[in-house]
Each structure stands twice: as structure tokens, then as C-alpha cells.
Coordinates of C-alpha atoms and ligand atoms in Angstrom, one line a residue:
M1 CA 25.9 39.8 -56.9
V2 CA 22.6 38.1 -55.9
N3 CA 19.9 39.0 -58.4
K4 CA 16.7 38.4 -56.5
D5 CA 14.0 38.4 -59.1
R6 CA 11.6 40.0 -56.7
K7 CA 12.5 42.8 -54.3
I8 CA 10.8 45.5 -52.3
K9 CA 11.8 49.1 -52.8
I10 CA 11.6 52.3 -50.8
K11 CA 9.4 54.4 -53.0
S12 CA 9.8 57.5 -50.8
I13 CA 11.1 58.6 -47.4
G14 CA 9.6 61.2 -45.1
I15 CA 11.0 62.5 -41.8
Y16 CA 10.0 64.7 -38.9
L17 CA 12.4 66.2 -36.4
P18 CA 11.1 68.3 -33.5
E19 CA 12.0 71.9 -33.5
K20 CA 13.5 72.2 -30.0
I21 CA 17.3 71.7 -29.9
L22 CA 19.0 70.6 -26.7
T23 CA 22.7 71.3 -26.8
N24 CA 25.6 69.8 -24.7
A25 CA 25.9 73.3 -23.2
D26 CA 22.2 73.1 -22.1
L27 CA 22.9 69.6 -20.5
E28 CA 25.9 71.1 -18.6
K29 CA 23.4 73.1 -16.7
M30 CA 21.2 70.1 -15.9
V31 CA 23.6 67.4 -14.8
D32 CA 27.3 67.0 -13.9
T33 CA 28.6 66.6 -17.4
S34 CA 30.6 68.5 -20.0
D35 CA 30.5 69.1 -23.7
E36 CA 34.0 67.6 -23.8
W37 CA 33.0 64.3 -22.2
I38 CA 29.8 64.0 -24.3
T39 CA 31.7 64.8 -27.5
T40 CA 34.7 62.5 -27.0
R41 CA 32.7 59.6 -25.6
T42 CA 29.7 59.8 -28.0
G43 CA 30.2 62.3 -30.8
I44 CA 26.9 64.0 -29.9
K45 CA 26.7 67.8 -29.9
E46 CA 22.9 68.3 -29.9
R47 CA 19.6 66.5 -30.1
R48 CA 16.0 67.3 -30.8
I49 CA 13.3 67.1 -28.1
A50 CA 9.6 66.8 -28.8
A51 CA 7.2 69.3 -27.2
D52 CA 5.3 68.1 -24.1
S53 CA 2.1 68.1 -26.2
Q54 CA 3.6 65.9 -29.0
T55 CA 3.1 62.1 -29.0
S56 CA 4.9 59.5 -31.1
S57 CA 1.9 59.3 -33.5
D58 CA 2.2 63.1 -34.0
L59 CA 5.8 62.8 -35.1
G60 CA 5.0 59.7 -37.1
V61 CA 2.1 61.3 -38.9
A62 CA 4.2 64.2 -39.9
A63 CA 6.9 61.9 -41.4
A64 CA 4.2 59.7 -43.0
K65 CA 2.5 62.8 -44.7
M66 CA 5.9 63.8 -46.1
A67 CA 6.5 60.3 -47.5
L68 CA 3.0 60.1 -49.0
E69 CA 3.4 63.6 -50.6
K70 CA 6.8 62.7 -52.1
A71 CA 5.3 59.5 -53.5
N72 CA 2.3 61.5 -54.8
L73 CA -0.1 59.2 -52.9
K74 CA -3.1 59.6 -50.7
A75 CA -3.2 57.9 -47.4
E76 CA -6.0 55.7 -48.7
E77 CA -3.6 54.2 -51.2
V78 CA -1.5 52.2 -48.7
D79 CA -2.9 48.9 -47.4
L80 CA -1.0 48.5 -44.1
I81 CA 0.4 50.8 -41.5
L82 CA 3.3 49.2 -39.7
V83 CA 5.0 51.2 -36.9
A84 CA 8.3 50.5 -35.3
T85 CA 8.5 52.1 -31.9
N86 CA 9.5 51.6 -28.3
T87 CA 7.6 54.7 -27.1
P88 CA 4.0 54.1 -28.1
D89 CA 1.4 56.8 -27.4
T90 CA -0.5 54.2 -25.3
I91 CA 0.2 50.5 -24.6
F92 CA -3.0 50.0 -26.6
P93 CA -4.3 51.1 -29.0
S94 CA -1.1 50.8 -30.9
T95 CA 0.7 53.9 -32.3
A96 CA -0.2 52.5 -35.7
S97 CA -3.9 52.8 -34.8
W98 CA -3.4 56.3 -33.6
I99 CA -1.6 57.1 -36.9
Q100 CA -4.3 55.6 -39.0
R101 CA -6.9 57.7 -37.1
K102 CA -4.8 60.9 -37.6
L103 CA -4.4 60.2 -41.3
G104 CA -8.2 60.0 -41.5
I105 CA -8.3 56.5 -43.0
K106 CA -10.2 53.4 -41.9
E107 CA -10.3 49.7 -42.4
I108 CA -6.7 48.9 -43.4
P109 CA -4.7 46.9 -40.9
A110 CA -2.4 48.7 -38.5
F111 CA 0.0 47.4 -35.9
D112 CA 3.2 48.1 -34.0
L113 CA 6.5 46.2 -34.0
Q114 CA 8.8 46.5 -31.1
A115 CA 12.5 45.6 -31.5
G116 CA 14.5 48.2 -29.7
C117 CA 16.6 50.5 -31.9
T118 CA 16.5 47.8 -34.6
G119 CA 12.8 48.4 -35.3
A120 CA 13.1 50.1 -38.7
L121 CA 15.2 47.2 -40.1
Y122 CA 13.0 44.5 -38.6
G123 CA 10.1 46.5 -40.2
L124 CA 11.8 46.2 -43.6
V125 CA 12.1 42.4 -43.2
V126 CA 8.5 42.0 -42.2
A127 CA 7.3 44.3 -45.0
E128 CA 9.3 42.4 -47.6
G129 CA 7.5 39.2 -46.5
L130 CA 4.1 40.7 -46.6
I131 CA 4.6 42.4 -50.0
L132 CA 6.3 39.5 -51.8
S133 CA 3.8 37.0 -50.5
G134 CA 1.0 39.1 -52.0
T135 CA -0.6 40.0 -48.7
C136 CA 0.1 43.7 -49.1
R137 CA 0.7 45.8 -52.1
R138 CA 1.9 49.0 -50.5
I139 CA 3.0 49.5 -46.9
L140 CA 3.6 52.6 -44.8
L141 CA 6.4 51.8 -42.4
V142 CA 6.8 54.5 -39.8
A143 CA 9.8 54.4 -37.4
V144 CA 9.3 56.8 -34.5
D145 CA 10.6 57.3 -30.9
I146 CA 10.3 60.0 -28.3
L147 CA 13.0 58.8 -25.9
S148 CA 13.0 62.2 -24.1
K149 CA 9.7 61.1 -22.4
I150 CA 11.3 57.9 -21.0
T151 CA 14.6 59.5 -20.0
N152 CA 15.7 60.2 -16.5
W153 CA 16.9 63.7 -16.8
E154 CA 18.9 63.4 -13.6
D155 CA 20.9 60.4 -14.8
R156 CA 23.9 61.8 -16.7
S157 CA 24.9 58.3 -17.9
T158 CA 21.8 58.1 -20.1
C159 CA 20.2 61.6 -20.5
V160 CA 23.0 62.9 -22.7
L161 CA 22.6 60.2 -25.3
F162 CA 19.1 60.3 -26.7
G163 CA 16.9 62.4 -29.0
D164 CA 13.5 62.3 -30.6
G165 CA 12.5 61.9 -34.3
A166 CA 10.6 60.0 -36.9
G167 CA 11.0 58.5 -40.4
A168 CA 8.6 56.9 -42.8
F169 CA 9.0 54.7 -45.8
I170 CA 6.5 53.9 -48.5
L171 CA 7.3 50.3 -49.5
E172 CA 6.1 48.4 -52.6
E173 CA 7.4 45.8 -55.0
S174 CA 10.3 47.0 -57.1
Q175 CA 9.8 47.0 -60.9
D176 CA 13.5 47.6 -61.7
Q177 CA 17.0 46.7 -60.4
S178 CA 16.7 48.8 -57.2
G179 CA 15.5 47.5 -53.9
L180 CA 16.3 45.4 -50.9
I181 CA 18.7 42.6 -51.9
S182 CA 19.5 41.0 -48.7
H183 CA 19.0 41.1 -45.0
F184 CA 20.0 39.5 -41.8
W185 CA 18.4 39.6 -38.3
G186 CA 18.8 38.2 -34.9
A187 CA 18.2 38.6 -31.2
D188 CA 19.5 37.5 -27.8
G189 CA 16.9 37.8 -25.1
S190 CA 19.2 36.5 -22.4
L191 CA 20.8 40.0 -22.2
G192 CA 17.6 42.0 -22.0
E193 CA 18.3 43.6 -18.6
L194 CA 21.4 45.5 -19.9
L195 CA 19.1 47.9 -21.7
I196 CA 15.6 48.1 -20.2
L197 CA 12.6 50.2 -19.3
P198 CA 11.4 48.0 -16.3
G199 CA 8.2 49.8 -15.2
G200 CA 4.7 50.1 -16.5
G201 CA 4.4 46.6 -18.1
T202 CA 3.3 43.3 -16.5
L203 CA 6.7 42.8 -14.8
H204 CA 6.3 46.0 -12.7
P205 CA 2.8 47.4 -13.2
A206 CA 2.7 51.2 -12.6
N207 CA 2.3 52.0 -8.9
E208 CA 3.8 54.3 -6.3
M209 CA 6.9 52.1 -6.0
T210 CA 7.6 52.1 -9.7
I211 CA 7.4 55.9 -9.7
R212 CA 9.5 56.2 -6.6
E213 CA 12.2 53.8 -7.9
K214 CA 12.1 55.6 -11.3
L215 CA 11.3 52.3 -13.1
H216 CA 9.6 54.2 -16.0
Y217 CA 12.9 55.5 -17.3
I218 CA 15.5 53.9 -19.5
R219 CA 18.2 51.9 -17.6
M220 CA 21.3 51.0 -19.5
K221 CA 24.6 49.4 -18.6
G222 CA 26.3 51.5 -21.3
N223 CA 29.7 49.9 -21.3
D224 CA 28.3 46.3 -21.7
V225 CA 25.8 47.5 -24.4
F226 CA 28.7 49.2 -26.2
K227 CA 30.7 46.0 -26.5
H228 CA 27.8 43.9 -27.7
A229 CA 26.8 46.7 -30.2
V230 CA 30.3 46.8 -31.7
K231 CA 30.5 43.0 -32.1
R232 CA 26.9 42.5 -33.4
M233 CA 26.8 45.4 -35.8
G234 CA 30.1 44.6 -37.4
E235 CA 29.1 40.9 -37.8
A236 CA 25.6 41.7 -39.1
A237 CA 26.9 44.2 -41.7
L238 CA 29.3 41.6 -43.0
E239 CA 26.7 38.9 -43.0
A240 CA 24.2 40.9 -45.1
V241 CA 27.0 41.9 -47.6
K242 CA 27.9 38.2 -47.9
K243 CA 24.2 37.2 -48.4
A244 CA 23.9 39.8 -51.1
G245 CA 26.8 38.0 -52.9
L246 CA 28.9 41.2 -52.7
E247 CA 32.4 42.0 -51.5
K248 CA 33.1 44.7 -48.9
D249 CA 34.7 47.0 -51.5
Q250 CA 31.5 47.1 -53.5
V251 CA 29.7 48.9 -50.6
D252 CA 29.1 52.6 -51.5
Y253 CA 27.5 53.7 -48.2
L254 CA 27.1 52.4 -44.7
I255 CA 24.2 53.7 -42.6
P256 CA 24.8 52.4 -39.1
H257 CA 22.4 53.0 -36.3
Q258 CA 23.5 56.3 -34.7
A259 CA 24.1 55.5 -31.0
N260 CA 27.7 56.5 -30.6
L261 CA 30.3 57.7 -33.0
R262 CA 32.8 55.2 -31.6
I263 CA 30.4 52.3 -32.4
I264 CA 29.8 53.8 -35.9
D265 CA 33.5 54.1 -36.6
A266 CA 34.2 50.5 -35.4
T267 CA 31.4 49.2 -37.7
G268 CA 32.8 51.2 -40.6
A269 CA 36.2 49.7 -39.9
R270 CA 34.9 46.2 -40.1
L271 CA 33.7 47.0 -43.7
G272 CA 37.0 48.7 -44.4
L273 CA 35.2 51.9 -45.5
L274 CA 36.6 55.4 -45.9
K275 CA 35.1 58.0 -43.6
E276 CA 33.1 59.7 -46.4
R277 CA 31.3 56.4 -47.1
I278 CA 29.9 56.2 -43.5
V279 CA 26.8 58.2 -42.9
V280 CA 26.9 60.1 -39.6
N281 CA 24.4 62.4 -38.0
V282 CA 24.6 61.4 -34.4
D283 CA 26.3 64.8 -33.8
K284 CA 23.1 66.6 -34.7
Y285 CA 20.4 64.3 -33.3
G286 CA 21.9 61.9 -30.8
N287 CA 20.4 58.4 -30.6
M288 CA 16.8 58.6 -31.9
S289 CA 16.4 54.8 -31.7
V290 CA 14.3 53.4 -34.6
A291 CA 14.4 56.8 -36.4
T292 CA 18.2 57.0 -36.9
I293 CA 18.4 54.9 -40.1
P294 CA 15.4 56.4 -42.0
V295 CA 16.5 59.9 -41.1
A296 CA 20.1 59.2 -42.2
L297 CA 19.0 57.6 -45.5
Y298 CA 16.7 60.6 -46.1
E299 CA 19.5 63.0 -45.6
L300 CA 21.9 61.1 -47.8
E301 CA 19.4 61.2 -50.6
N302 CA 18.4 64.8 -50.0
E303 CA 22.0 65.9 -50.1
G304 CA 22.3 64.4 -53.6
R305 CA 25.0 62.0 -52.5
L306 CA 23.1 58.8 -53.6
K307 CA 23.1 57.7 -57.3
S308 CA 21.2 55.0 -59.0
G309 CA 22.9 51.6 -58.4
D310 CA 24.7 52.6 -55.2
I311 CA 25.0 49.8 -52.7
V312 CA 23.8 50.9 -49.2
V313 CA 24.3 48.8 -46.1
M314 CA 22.1 49.5 -43.1
V315 CA 22.8 48.0 -39.7
A316 CA 21.3 48.4 -36.2
F317 CA 21.5 47.1 -32.7
G318 CA 19.3 47.7 -29.7
A319 CA 17.3 46.6 -26.7
G320 CA 16.4 42.9 -26.6
F321 CA 19.2 42.6 -27.6
T322 CA 18.3 42.8 -31.3
W323 CA 20.3 43.4 -34.4
A324 CA 19.7 43.5 -38.1
S325 CA 21.3 44.5 -41.3
A326 CA 20.1 45.1 -44.9
V327 CA 21.8 45.6 -48.2
Y328 CA 19.9 47.9 -50.6
R329 CA 20.6 48.8 -54.2
W330 CA 19.6 52.4 -54.7
Ligands
UT7_1 O1 20.9 52.3 -29.2 C1 21.0 51.1 -28.5 C2 22.4 50.9 -28.1 N1 22.9 51.9 -27.2 C3 24.2 52.0 -27.3 O2 24.8 51.5 -28.2 C4 24.9 52.8 -26.2 C5 26.2 52.1 -25.9 N2 27.1 52.7 -24.9 C6 27.7 53.8 -25.1 O3 27.6 54.5 -26.0 C7 28.8 54.2 -24.0 O4 29.0 53.1 -23.2 C8 28.4 55.4 -23.2 C9 28.5 56.7 -24.0 C10 27.0 55.3 -22.6 C11 29.4 55.6 -22.0 O5 30.7 55.6 -22.5 P1 31.8 54.7 -21.8 O6 33.1 55.1 -22.4 O7 31.4 53.3 -21.9 O8 31.8 55.3 -20.3 P2 31.6 54.5 -18.9 O9 30.1 54.2 -18.8 O10 32.6 53.5 -18.8 O11 31.8 55.7 -17.9 C12 33.1 56.3 -17.8 C13 33.0 57.4 -16.7 C14 32.4 57.0 -15.4 O12 33.1 57.6 -14.4 P3 34.2 56.7 -13.5 O13 33.4 55.6 -12.9 O14 35.2 56.2 -14.5 O15 34.7 57.7 -12.6 C15 31.0 57.6 -15.5 O16 30.5 57.9 -14.2 O17 32.3 58.5 -17.2 C16 31.3 58.9 -16.2 N3 30.2 59.4 -16.9 C17 30.0 60.7 -17.3 N4 30.9 61.8 -17.0 C18 30.5 63.0 -17.5 C19 29.1 58.8 -17.4 N5 28.2 59.6 -18.0 C20 28.8 60.8 -17.9 C21 28.5 62.1 -18.4 N6 29.3 63.1 -18.2 N7 27.3 62.3 -19.1

């Protein structure tokens, strides 16, 4: 096993899940779909939906406060706010700036990182660089998305898939054996149109046409995305395990991005893992984009399933396309 002398560790995890639950039965009343189709094709049974009044920074602040409290820290004690999101409160200021303001702190740097559903893992890689280079001592990494606000609720091929949520990590240099031991990341921008929100940026600035054509909603060629996700997530998970100097059978838990149970199962199979070693919560929350991995890791820890020394592999795939994986010794 690779024994990196310096590693970052997750000091604490916070999450926030909106109260409102939207079930497959609710969706049956909204579009031409069925619980049976959604369950067999995706594994999703229900998802959380943010209130109209809630923004991504609201969800992110709630998760951040929980993480700070668990670490017994005040907001002033972090020295960077890094936010992974695809659904910022505003194009600018960044959601990180909104979160800084809502936490009532000033001066420390704050910025957003956008990498599709892979944002939380890209965030870990960026945070590692900043901490191990000595630029930052302690980073608040927030991963939040409110996909319900960019979903076309008349499009059955996408609206059954997504949910809203947030996770937050407090990250600092590890003083023991636990921490991030390897990672792997990549992207292929040539396939960007397969999963895209076309309107509202400089490609299609907001105007009457963009509204009429519904360009402010997620568009996805689900079947194509599915094939790329299966391939890239499987490869990325194996690559991070190899970079960690480990064998597949040394992996205790796999936390795959939660987009579709069939993609999760395929990724687990590439690692040869038993079902109980693969963390699944897509049934309860759907695809919360960047928030899926932090929330799943939080739940795994909270359920008391993680023990010191366990090897956890995290892997994600998303718009861009982007993909990333990480091996973490708990
Ligand atoms: O988080 C970033 C990455 N995102 C993903 O990884 C998502 C990847 N894609 C997927 O998870 C799957 O492709 C979907 C769940 C989106 C779709 O599953 P699929 O097995 O690829 O189905 P499909 O798109 O090939 O559609 C099969 C059929 C179509 O009907 P026809 O043309 O065969 O008659 C669709 O019109 O299912 C139909 N369909 C639906 N039927 C009932 C599509 N959506 C629905 C629906 N309810 N909600």
C-alpha cells in the first residue's frame, strides 16, 4: 500500500437534505411514467426537493454549519471556502461568496468549482494541493446542487432522476494514517452536449427564445451518458486503487456517484465487490449531483459501518464529461 507521508483528511462531514419528499407516485401524477419504470430503470423511489425560497447557498450553509459543529470549530477557523456546484445562487457572485456572507465571516478566499456531478471529488483533489502546498491550513469544501430548479418537470426522461441536497467537508492535513491516499481525475469536453444546460450563459444568453425553447433546463441523452458513465466510473475506480498500491480485494467500501442503480452495480462489479460493500442511497434521494458522495459517506459513518483503517473508494462521473475517483483510508 502506498504510504504517502503527507495526506489530507476529512475532519468532519455535514449534510443537509430538504424536507419535501417527492415520490414516484407523485411523479405518476405529473408525467407519463410509472413507479415500475423508474424503479427498474434507475432504482429511485423518492427524492428531496428544495423549497422555492431555498437557494444552493442556503442548503450549503446548513451542511457547513453541521460540519463545523461536529469539528468543534467556528466559521472563522477555516481559511478557504470552496464550493462544488452546478446550480449557483447567481452566476456571480459565486455560491462560495454567498456562503461566506451567510456564515458571517469576511476576508478569507471563497470560490466555486464546476465539474458536473464530479465536483466533490474534483474539490478534494484541489483541496489536497492547496493544503499540502501550505497555501491553506483548513478548507471548508461544500458540495451542493438544487437540480429541481433546472429540471423540466414536463420531460419524463429527466425529471424522474434528480433531487436536491448538500454535503460539506472540513479538510486539513492528516496527523495519522487516515486520509486521502490516491486520486485520479479526467475529462472529455468533446462529449459536452450529451448532458448540458444550454441557456443562460454566453452561448445562449437569456432571452425570450431561450425561455420558449426551454434552454434553461437540463438536457440529457440518457442512454449515451449511461454507457460513458459505466465505462469511465469502472476504469477510474480501478485506476485509483492501483495508484494507491492496493488490490481490489482490499477495498472495504465503494461509494459511487448515485445516478442510477444499474451504473452503481456495474461499477461495483468492476471491483468485484459484494453488495453490502457498495453504498447505495439513490433509492432515497435520486441523483443529487455533487452532493451524492458526501451524503453517502456521511450516512455510512453515521450508521456506524465505518471502522478505523477501512479503505473507501469514491468515484463519480458527470457533465463535461468529467470523472474522478479517490481512495481514502478511514
Ligand atoms: O449524473 C450524471 C450522469 N447521469 C447519468 O449517469 C444518467 C445516465 N442515464 C440513465 O441513467 C438512463 O439512461 C436513464 C434512466 C436516463 C434512461 O434509461 P434507459 O434504460 O437508458 O432508457 P432509454 O432512455 O433508452 O428509454 C427507454 C424507453 C423509451 O421509450 P421507447 O423509445 O423505447 O418507446 C423512453 O421514451 O423508456 C421511455 N422513458 C420512460 N418511460 C416511462 C423515458 N423516460 C421514461 C419515464 N417513464 N420516466
